[in-house]
Amino acid sequence: MAAAAALEAVAPTGALWGLVHDFVMGQQEGPADQVAADVKSGSYTVLQVVEALGSSLESPEPRTRARGIQLLSQVLLQCQSLLLEKEVVHLILFYENRLKDHHLVIPSVLQGLRALSLCVALPPGLAVSVLKAIFQEVHVQSLPQMDRHTVYSIITNFMQTREEELKGLGADFTFGFIQVMDGEKDPRNLLVAFRIVHDLISRDYSLGPFVEELFEVTSCYFPIDFTPPPNDPHGIQREDLILSLRAVLASTPRFAEFLLPLLIEKVDSEILSAKLDSLQTLNACCAVYGQKELKDFLPSLWASIRREVFQTASERVEADGLAALHSLTACLSRSVLRADAEDFLDSFLSNILQDCRHHLCEPDMKLVWPSAKLLQAAAGASARACDHITSNVLPLLLEQFHKHSQSNQRRTILEMILGFLKLHQKWSYEDKDERPLNGFKDQLCSLVFMALTDPSTQLQLVGIRTLAVLGAQPDLLSSGDLELAVGHLHRLSFLEEDSQSWVAALEASGALAALYPVAFSSHLVPKLAEELCRGELDLTRGDEPTKCSRRLRCLQALSAASTHPSIVKETLPVLLQHLCQMNKGNMVAGTSEVIAVCQSLQQVAEKCQRDPESCWYFHQTALPCLLALAVQASMPEKEHSVLRKVLLEDEVLAAMVSVIGTATTHLSPDLAAQSVARIVPLFLDGNISFLPENSFPCRFQPFQVEIPQLNQLMRELVELSCCPSCPSSSTAAAKCFAGLLNKLPAGQQLDEFLQLAVDRVEAGLSPGPCRSQAFTLLLWVTKALVLRYHPLSSCLTDRLMGLLSDPELGPAAADGFSLLMSDCTDVLTRAGHAEVRIMFRQRFFTDNVPALVQGFHAASRDVKPNYLKGLSHVLNRLPQPVLLPELPTLLSLLLEALSCSDCVVQLSTLSCLQPLLLEAPQVMSLHVDTLVTKFLNLSSSPSMAVRIAALQCMHALTRLPTPVLLPYKPQVIRALAKPLDDKKRLVRKEAVSARGEWFLLGSPGS
């Protein structure tokens, strides 16, 4: 027995020795994972592994020692959680000692220390010991990139788990890390190193006397000049390094004395990227700096920013310069001053005013707008800055407005005034008398009313926008000013010769009506109601051609002003009365007239959604009226009525349905239940008791039998959806059925309705007159189930795919995939409380695209376009992150789809390819020859939309690697000359943009 036990003990050790020998002497990598797995399973201990490695670790040959330590380190990386504290102590001492070994051994030693730095059982004090040993014994920058990264990882691990111990080292830790990082060049390591520096500062490690050294070792990389190599597997971008370094440089005010001169130097350089990076870094620094850090550099900083904004040809530099000035001013505004301290904000703003103010007196000169932007950037930083600048600039601008008589000059001045007025909206003043604009309100109102009466449309537009901003300021408009303002807006809303002014007037009416409902109820709504009454008389006389435009403006003005609950209670009855009046007498109301009223009602409904009380008021008032009109129009009538005929047209019914849908979208569940309890009995039983003026000539009977509510409703909807006599009704019934089906809870009732629908679809799809209607029902039921992940959705989708080969329904089935993947606006919407599961598109793609691809390959030539169209619709509506991994396998089919003669397929595929050119240039560049050829061919398509999309893709092609594109440059430039003469302006515009990018391809700085 004893001999057997001894053999069992020796056997594992012998196997371990064999694995060690194969790794160390046989240079095999697999045994390391096997040893680690055996240690984790308990077959061996770490001590047994060390004993088995004994001869290797003591070998006089450095390579053998390196392989032995490498094996031990790899085992520790996988098994460090199993180590006991005593084992960790001995291993740490062993590895520290081996840091003095041959340079071939060092990489494996560092790997072992990285494993031990992750140990929970690491005793106190050993983290400091390890780092001291590394700082003293290892010249880190002489190591390969991977080994340097290992050192950074060890430091990071200890900073996360042994922070207090490391802080006990004081500034020695900071100095040691500076030595480690000094001279680092690899971007992968720099990202980690920058993160360590940021943590050193943000976690209050002691920097001691090494602040400047730490700044120097990081700022030497500023500005970042890095271009990732092609096919870089690490995915490090220049922007990653820029943001990481910026976080370091802007992390402490102690860098200010060193960093600000560097930023000023780089802003003044000729390199665009350096300017941008410096201004953005200055912007970030201002969030942590104070007046103390900035005061000595303010003149130089202002001079550099002013020069860039005045002289630059780059909009990005201008924008970043203005943002930096804004941040500087905000920083000075935040500083808390002692009573005897100098206020640098006032002196800084005075310098800005001194350099910019005089340019505002020259509205025709090129520096007027840069000066205004600089002043507005500073003024927008704080209430103090805003008051200081506005009180100096506003009197000057008011004087200049009256001094200049030309409309274009006045427009420039008024736009500048508007900019300063907008800034005041950011600040609130508790004391009424403190509001800086109060002293200018009479002059401002007078100036705005002058602009509104000016014959120049552009000046009127600026005047309207200024009036809206003035009105948003509390107590600036008196009751007399408001009456005048409403009068001007009413007049401008009816300007026939220019659309811009009346659109702007409508927007301003909506904004001001929400703030001053009494003024608009008193002065605008009565005028508009009177105008509509005159319009009704014109309709009776048949004067539509000359008066129609004015009536439409009136309807738009009423809906635009309905931005307050009290105004809605006045405008809504006016609109409904106007619609009802069309239904009486012999008024000549056309389709467009009725649709216009419905569109105005819908706009009012959209505005009511912001207020629950208004929403319910609209619902209670408008819905019964609209339903009554529709019911009355559907009944037989002795007297002839033009409108009743109009109300039965599909376009008008769709407009009315849109109003009802908008009105019900935001109802609470209780109110929605009340509404349904009225409307369903109307539909099923002809119950018209809740309709206004319900003196109908006969009983309303949509169906001839008395029926139970939901069960019979669903059956009738299914039957109606397959009725060939009225396509619009059958489609509406299918959508209604699908909407209800989507919301029904799982259970027997849902299963019965699904079976009913499937049976009706199968019967209807057989040859006969209602195939199209049965297909529509199939499509909407499939969508209802796809949205909620119902198991039957896959069966119905397969049925839909089977129809792609149908000679009659194939094209419609292909277009059906667009409906399945897109969001609806009327039914099956989240706003309408449909059950829409997250990522249903991704699931649909995963479940069905392989079958689509397989079906395409198996299909006959004449139906292949249907599969391509369906696939294109699915991919076009798929989120890009989902599509990119599948791109290599699907790209060939997308390219084939571009050869399809169907314009819908072409457009959908182009829309899918354009973002892919931007997101996956490396994959797309493999097919550049095919892409260039097909895009150029489609730029001559008969369809304008396809031509535009093809040219946009040609533009996006320039994002591919330049060396790949250069051979095609001459051919493309010649080919793009043709669409420059296209008869459509939008096509010419895209051609100019695309050709310009191809011209610049390969040029310096492109």
Tab-separated table of N, CA and C in Angstrom, residues 132-239:
chain	number	residue	atom	x	y	z
A	132	LYS	N	10.262	50.594	-6.083
A	132	LYS	CA	11.629	51.087	-5.866
A	132	LYS	C	12.638	50.256	-6.648
A	133	ALA	N	12.423	48.933	-6.636
A	133	ALA	CA	13.335	48.044	-7.364
A	133	ALA	C	13.282	48.334	-8.861
A	134	ILE	N	12.091	48.537	-9.393
A	134	ILE	CA	11.976	48.841	-10.831
A	134	ILE	C	12.636	50.168	-11.146
A	135	PHE	N	12.350	51.193	-10.313
A	135	PHE	CA	12.936	52.513	-10.562
A	135	PHE	C	14.464	52.462	-10.539
A	136	GLN	N	15.027	51.622	-9.643
A	136	GLN	CA	16.489	51.594	-9.466
A	136	GLN	C	17.184	50.658	-10.444
A	137	GLU	N	16.546	49.547	-10.767
A	137	GLU	CA	17.259	48.490	-11.494
A	137	GLU	C	16.944	48.433	-12.982
A	138	VAL	N	15.804	49.018	-13.419
A	138	VAL	CA	15.366	48.837	-14.809
A	138	VAL	C	15.414	50.172	-15.544
A	139	HIS	N	16.109	50.160	-16.668
A	139	HIS	CA	16.051	51.326	-17.558
A	139	HIS	C	14.896	51.084	-18.527
A	140	VAL	N	13.739	51.601	-18.173
A	140	VAL	CA	12.497	51.198	-18.828
A	140	VAL	C	12.500	51.536	-20.307
A	141	GLN	N	12.985	52.698	-20.670
A	141	GLN	CA	12.882	53.121	-22.069
A	141	GLN	C	13.804	52.346	-23.012
A	142	SER	N	14.685	51.510	-22.449
A	142	SER	CA	15.505	50.650	-23.316
A	142	SER	C	14.803	49.329	-23.614
A	143	LEU	N	13.643	49.100	-22.975
A	143	LEU	CA	12.901	47.856	-23.175
A	143	LEU	C	12.012	47.943	-24.407
A	144	PRO	N	11.611	46.784	-24.968
A	144	PRO	CA	10.623	46.801	-26.068
A	144	PRO	C	9.281	47.371	-25.604
A	145	GLN	N	8.443	47.727	-26.564
A	145	GLN	CA	7.151	48.373	-26.249
A	145	GLN	C	6.304	47.554	-25.287
A	146	MET	N	6.211	46.252	-25.518
A	146	MET	CA	5.338	45.424	-24.695
A	146	MET	C	5.808	45.391	-23.239
A	147	ASP	N	7.128	45.364	-23.053
A	147	ASP	CA	7.660	45.316	-21.695
A	147	ASP	C	7.489	46.664	-20.996
A	148	ARG	N	7.618	47.762	-21.750
A	148	ARG	CA	7.353	49.080	-21.151
A	148	ARG	C	5.880	49.160	-20.721
A	149	HIS	N	5.008	48.608	-21.572
A	149	HIS	CA	3.577	48.597	-21.228
A	149	HIS	C	3.338	47.798	-19.948
A	150	THR	N	4.105	46.725	-19.756
A	150	THR	CA	3.979	45.924	-18.538
A	150	THR	C	4.332	46.756	-17.308
A	151	VAL	N	5.383	47.563	-17.408
A	151	VAL	CA	5.776	48.427	-16.284
A	151	VAL	C	4.644	49.406	-15.951
A	152	TYR	N	4.077	50.025	-16.996
A	152	TYR	CA	2.958	50.953	-16.748
A	152	TYR	C	1.778	50.218	-16.101
A	153	SER	N	1.552	48.978	-16.509
A	153	SER	CA	0.446	48.205	-15.929
A	153	SER	C	0.690	47.924	-14.449
A	154	ILE	N	1.953	47.594	-14.090
A	154	ILE	CA	2.278	47.361	-12.674
A	154	ILE	C	1.993	48.616	-11.858
A	155	ILE	N	2.434	49.768	-12.367
A	155	ILE	CA	2.210	51.032	-11.645
A	155	ILE	C	0.721	51.316	-11.519
A	156	THR	N	-0.019	51.099	-12.609
A	156	THR	CA	-1.466	51.338	-12.581
A	156	THR	C	-2.154	50.442	-11.561
A	157	ASN	N	-1.773	49.167	-11.534
A	157	ASN	CA	-2.396	48.228	-10.590
A	157	ASN	C	-2.158	48.667	-9.148
A	158	PHE	N	-0.913	49.047	-8.840
A	158	PHE	CA	-0.602	49.470	-7.477
A	158	PHE	C	-1.312	50.777	-7.115
A	159	MET	N	-1.457	51.684	-8.085
A	159	MET	CA	-2.156	52.950	-7.800
A	159	MET	C	-3.630	52.703	-7.496
A	160	GLN	N	-4.177	51.660	-8.083
A	160	GLN	CA	-5.600	51.358	-7.846
A	160	GLN	C	-5.826	50.654	-6.508
A	161	THR	N	-4.833	49.867	-6.059
A	161	THR	CA	-5.060	49.040	-4.862
A	161	THR	C	-4.200	49.433	-3.662
A	162	ARG	N	-3.125	50.166	-3.874
A	162	ARG	CA	-2.204	50.498	-2.776
A	162	ARG	C	-1.897	51.992	-2.760
A	163	GLU	N	-2.941	52.793	-2.939
A	163	GLU	CA	-2.748	54.234	-3.087
A	163	GLU	C	-2.050	54.861	-1.877
A	164	GLU	N	-2.512	54.542	-0.663
A	164	GLU	CA	-1.937	55.172	0.530
A	164	GLU	C	-0.474	54.797	0.704
A	165	GLU	N	-0.115	53.549	0.388
A	165	GLU	CA	1.285	53.142	0.491
A	165	GLU	C	2.163	53.949	-0.463
A	166	LEU	N	1.680	54.115	-1.695
A	166	LEU	CA	2.469	54.856	-2.686
A	166	LEU	C	2.597	56.322	-2.290
A	167	LYS	N	1.522	56.880	-1.734
A	167	LYS	CA	1.600	58.280	-1.297
A	167	LYS	C	2.632	58.446	-0.189
A	168	GLY	N	2.881	57.357	0.559
A	168	GLY	CA	3.911	57.409	1.602
A	168	GLY	C	5.301	57.615	1.036
A	169	LEU	N	5.501	57.299	-0.226
A	169	LEU	CA	6.802	57.550	-0.874
A	169	LEU	C	7.056	59.031	-1.096
A	170	GLY	N	5.955	59.838	-1.056
A	170	GLY	CA	6.103	61.267	-1.305
A	170	GLY	C	6.475	61.554	-2.744
A	171	ALA	N	7.314	62.569	-2.932
A	171	ALA	CA	7.690	62.992	-4.282
A	171	ALA	C	8.599	61.981	-4.964
A	172	ASP	N	9.156	61.019	-4.208
A	172	ASP	CA	10.030	60.015	-4.841
A	172	ASP	C	9.264	59.173	-5.858
A	173	PHE	N	8.002	58.919	-5.548
A	173	PHE	CA	7.193	58.145	-6.502
A	173	PHE	C	7.013	58.925	-7.807
A	174	THR	N	6.721	60.219	-7.673
A	174	THR	CA	6.555	61.060	-8.870
A	174	THR	C	7.843	61.098	-9.680
A	175	PHE	N	8.980	61.279	-8.992
A	175	PHE	CA	10.263	61.344	-9.688
A	175	PHE	C	10.570	60.014	-10.380
A	176	GLY	N	10.286	58.909	-9.670
A	176	GLY	CA	10.530	57.596	-10.267
A	176	GLY	C	9.711	57.399	-11.523
A	177	PHE	N	8.439	57.822	-11.512
A	177	PHE	CA	7.615	57.651	-12.703
A	177	PHE	C	8.100	58.552	-13.846
A	178	ILE	N	8.558	59.761	-13.499
A	178	ILE	CA	9.087	60.652	-14.544
A	178	ILE	C	10.232	59.964	-15.273
A	179	GLN	N	11.114	59.279	-14.519
A	179	GLN	CA	12.217	58.556	-15.150
A	179	GLN	C	11.718	57.415	-16.035
A	180	VAL	N	10.659	56.748	-15.573
A	180	VAL	CA	10.097	55.643	-16.362
A	180	VAL	C	9.524	56.144	-17.676
A	181	MET	N	8.818	57.261	-17.626
A	181	MET	CA	8.087	57.741	-18.807
A	181	MET	C	8.960	58.532	-19.775
A	182	ASP	N	10.017	59.125	-19.287
A	182	ASP	CA	10.817	60.054	-20.086
A	182	ASP	C	11.320	59.390	-21.366
A	183	GLY	N	10.884	59.925	-22.515
A	183	GLY	CA	11.328	59.402	-23.806
A	183	GLY	C	10.365	58.423	-24.449
A	184	GLU	N	9.212	58.176	-23.835
A	184	GLU	CA	8.235	57.233	-24.397
A	184	GLU	C	7.725	57.736	-25.746
A	185	LYS	N	7.615	56.817	-26.701
A	185	LYS	CA	7.184	57.213	-28.040
A	185	LYS	C	5.986	56.420	-28.550
A	186	ASP	N	5.731	55.261	-28.026
A	186	ASP	CA	4.666	54.424	-28.564
A	186	ASP	C	3.292	54.940	-28.115
A	187	PRO	N	2.355	55.149	-29.042
A	187	PRO	CA	1.041	55.706	-28.661
A	187	PRO	C	0.257	54.819	-27.699
A	188	ARG	N	0.443	53.484	-27.801
A	188	ARG	CA	-0.271	52.592	-26.874
A	188	ARG	C	0.181	52.835	-25.440
A	189	ASN	N	1.478	53.031	-25.282
A	189	ASN	CA	2.016	53.278	-23.941
A	189	ASN	C	1.700	54.685	-23.466
A	190	LEU	N	1.695	55.625	-24.405
A	190	LEU	CA	1.434	57.012	-24.013
A	190	LEU	C	0.030	57.170	-23.430
A	191	LEU	N	-0.931	56.458	-23.994
A	191	LEU	CA	-2.293	56.554	-23.446
A	191	LEU	C	-2.317	56.128	-21.983
A	192	VAL	N	-1.593	55.054	-21.662
A	192	VAL	CA	-1.547	54.583	-20.275
A	192	VAL	C	-0.752	55.559	-19.419
A	193	ALA	N	0.372	56.046	-19.944
A	193	ALA	CA	1.213	56.966	-19.183
A	193	ALA	C	0.473	58.266	-18.872
A	194	PHE	N	-0.243	58.799	-19.863
A	194	PHE	CA	-1.014	60.031	-19.621
A	194	PHE	C	-2.060	59.810	-18.532
A	195	ARG	N	-2.669	58.619	-18.548
A	195	ARG	CA	-3.687	58.311	-17.536
A	195	ARG	C	-3.055	58.267	-16.140
A	196	ILE	N	-1.835	57.729	-16.055
A	196	ILE	CA	-1.138	57.676	-14.763
A	196	ILE	C	-0.826	59.088	-14.268
A	197	VAL	N	-0.334	59.944	-15.160
A	197	VAL	CA	-0.028	61.326	-14.761
A	197	VAL	C	-1.288	62.035	-14.280
A	198	HIS	N	-2.382	61.829	-15.010
A	198	HIS	CA	-3.635	62.460	-14.606
A	198	HIS	C	-4.058	61.987	-13.213
A	199	ASP	N	-3.881	60.694	-12.956
A	199	ASP	CA	-4.237	60.170	-11.629
A	199	ASP	C	-3.297	60.708	-10.559
A	200	LEU	N	-2.016	60.854	-10.877
A	200	LEU	CA	-1.071	61.445	-9.921
A	200	LEU	C	-1.556	62.808	-9.435
A	201	ILE	N	-2.048	63.589	-10.393
A	201	ILE	CA	-2.462	64.952	-10.059
A	201	ILE	C	-3.837	64.955	-9.414
A	202	SER	N	-4.799	64.253	-10.020
A	202	SER	CA	-6.175	64.333	-9.534
A	202	SER	C	-6.359	63.655	-8.183
A	203	ARG	N	-5.491	62.676	-7.840
A	203	ARG	CA	-5.615	61.985	-6.552
A	203	ARG	C	-4.670	62.546	-5.489
A	204	ASP	N	-4.075	63.694	-5.788
A	204	ASP	CA	-3.256	64.436	-4.799
A	204	ASP	C	-2.021	63.672	-4.344
A	205	TYR	N	-1.351	63.008	-5.272
A	205	TYR	CA	-0.018	62.494	-4.946
A	205	TYR	C	0.932	63.681	-4.822
A	206	SER	N	1.954	63.519	-4.032
A	206	SER	CA	2.902	64.611	-3.826
A	206	SER	C	3.778	64.786	-5.075
A	207	LEU	N	3.781	66.009	-5.607
A	207	LEU	CA	4.649	66.306	-6.754
A	207	LEU	C	5.971	66.901	-6.299
A	208	GLY	N	5.994	67.445	-5.081
A	208	GLY	CA	7.219	67.999	-4.516
A	208	GLY	C	7.841	69.038	-5.429
A	209	PRO	N	9.138	68.990	-5.583
A	209	PRO	CA	9.813	69.978	-6.447
A	209	PRO	C	9.819	69.579	-7.926
A	210	PHE	N	9.025	68.547	-8.262
A	210	PHE	CA	9.118	67.997	-9.625
A	210	PHE	C	7.937	68.409	-10.512
A	211	VAL	N	7.274	69.523	-10.161
A	211	VAL	CA	6.132	69.971	-10.974
A	211	VAL	C	6.578	70.285	-12.396
A	212	GLU	N	7.659	71.054	-12.522
A	212	GLU	CA	8.125	71.432	-13.863
A	212	GLU	C	8.606	70.212	-14.638
A	213	GLU	N	9.310	69.289	-13.943
A	213	GLU	CA	9.784	68.075	-14.623
A	213	GLU	C	8.607	67.241	-15.132
A	214	LEU	N	7.544	67.120	-14.291
A	214	LEU	CA	6.370	66.356	-14.722
A	214	LEU	C	5.695	67.045	-15.909
A	215	PHE	N	5.666	68.379	-15.877
A	215	PHE	CA	5.093	69.105	-17.015
A	215	PHE	C	5.929	68.872	-18.272
A	216	GLU	N	7.237	68.947	-18.138
A	216	GLU	CA	8.114	68.799	-19.306
A	216	GLU	C	7.999	67.409	-19.923
A	217	VAL	N	7.884	66.391	-19.069
A	217	VAL	CA	7.871	65.027	-19.595
A	217	VAL	C	6.571	64.711	-20.323
A	218	THR	N	5.522	65.513	-20.062
A	218	THR	CA	4.256	65.316	-20.785
A	218	THR	C	4.063	66.363	-21.889
A	219	SER	N	4.429	67.603	-21.632
A	219	SER	CA	4.171	68.674	-22.615
A	219	SER	C	5.037	68.539	-23.853
A	220	CYS	N	6.103	67.719	-23.781
A	220	CYS	CA	6.942	67.555	-24.973
A	220	CYS	C	6.174	66.904	-26.121
A	221	TYR	N	5.020	66.308	-25.812
A	221	TYR	CA	4.208	65.678	-26.869
A	221	TYR	C	3.190	66.651	-27.452
A	222	PHE	N	3.138	67.867	-26.914
A	222	PHE	CA	2.122	68.826	-27.352
A	222	PHE	C	2.681	69.723	-28.454
A	223	PRO	N	1.927	69.960	-29.524
A	223	PRO	CA	0.650	69.316	-29.867
A	223	PRO	C	0.895	67.929	-30.469
A	224	ILE	N	-0.054	67.055	-30.287
A	224	ILE	CA	0.064	65.671	-30.783
A	224	ILE	C	0.150	65.688	-32.309
A	225	ASP	N	1.150	64.996	-32.825
A	225	ASP	CA	1.299	64.857	-34.276
A	225	ASP	C	1.426	63.364	-34.568
A	226	PHE	N	0.299	62.732	-34.742
A	226	PHE	CA	0.282	61.271	-34.901
A	226	PHE	C	-0.735	60.890	-35.959
A	227	THR	N	-0.302	60.080	-36.893
A	227	THR	CA	-1.210	59.535	-37.910
A	227	THR	C	-1.205	58.027	-37.788
A	228	PRO	N	-2.337	57.427	-37.450
A	228	PRO	CA	-2.351	55.963	-37.264
A	228	PRO	C	-2.012	55.264	-38.571
A	229	PRO	N	-1.215	54.199	-38.495
A	229	PRO	CA	-0.872	53.458	-39.721
A	229	PRO	C	-2.101	52.768	-40.288
A	230	PRO	N	-2.090	52.503	-41.596
A	230	PRO	CA	-3.238	51.783	-42.181
A	230	PRO	C	-3.362	50.386	-41.583
A	231	ASN	N	-4.607	49.939	-41.470
A	231	ASN	CA	-4.899	48.608	-40.915
A	231	ASN	C	-4.348	48.442	-39.498
A	232	ASP	N	-4.366	49.529	-38.726
A	232	ASP	CA	-3.861	49.469	-37.350
A	232	ASP	C	-4.791	48.609	-36.500
A	233	PRO	N	-4.319	47.467	-35.984
A	233	PRO	CA	-5.228	46.595	-35.200
A	233	PRO	C	-5.568	47.168	-33.830
A	234	HIS	N	-4.789	48.139	-33.358
A	234	HIS	CA	-5.001	48.673	-32.012
A	234	HIS	C	-6.076	49.763	-31.988
A	235	GLY	N	-6.357	50.348	-33.131
A	235	GLY	CA	-7.449	51.317	-33.224
A	235	GLY	C	-7.212	52.614	-32.481
A	236	ILE	N	-5.956	52.958	-32.215
A	236	ILE	CA	-5.671	54.217	-31.509
A	236	ILE	C	-5.722	55.362	-32.511
A	237	GLN	N	-6.524	56.367	-32.213
A	237	GLN	CA	-6.676	57.513	-33.096
A	237	GLN	C	-5.958	58.733	-32.520
A	238	ARG	N	-5.660	59.651	-33.392
A	238	ARG	CA	-4.989	60.886	-32.954
A	238	ARG	C	-5.817	61.603	-31.895
A	239	GLU	N	-7.134	61.585	-32.072
A	239	GLU	CA	-8.009	62.280	-31.129
A	239	GLU	C	-7.913	61.676	-29.726
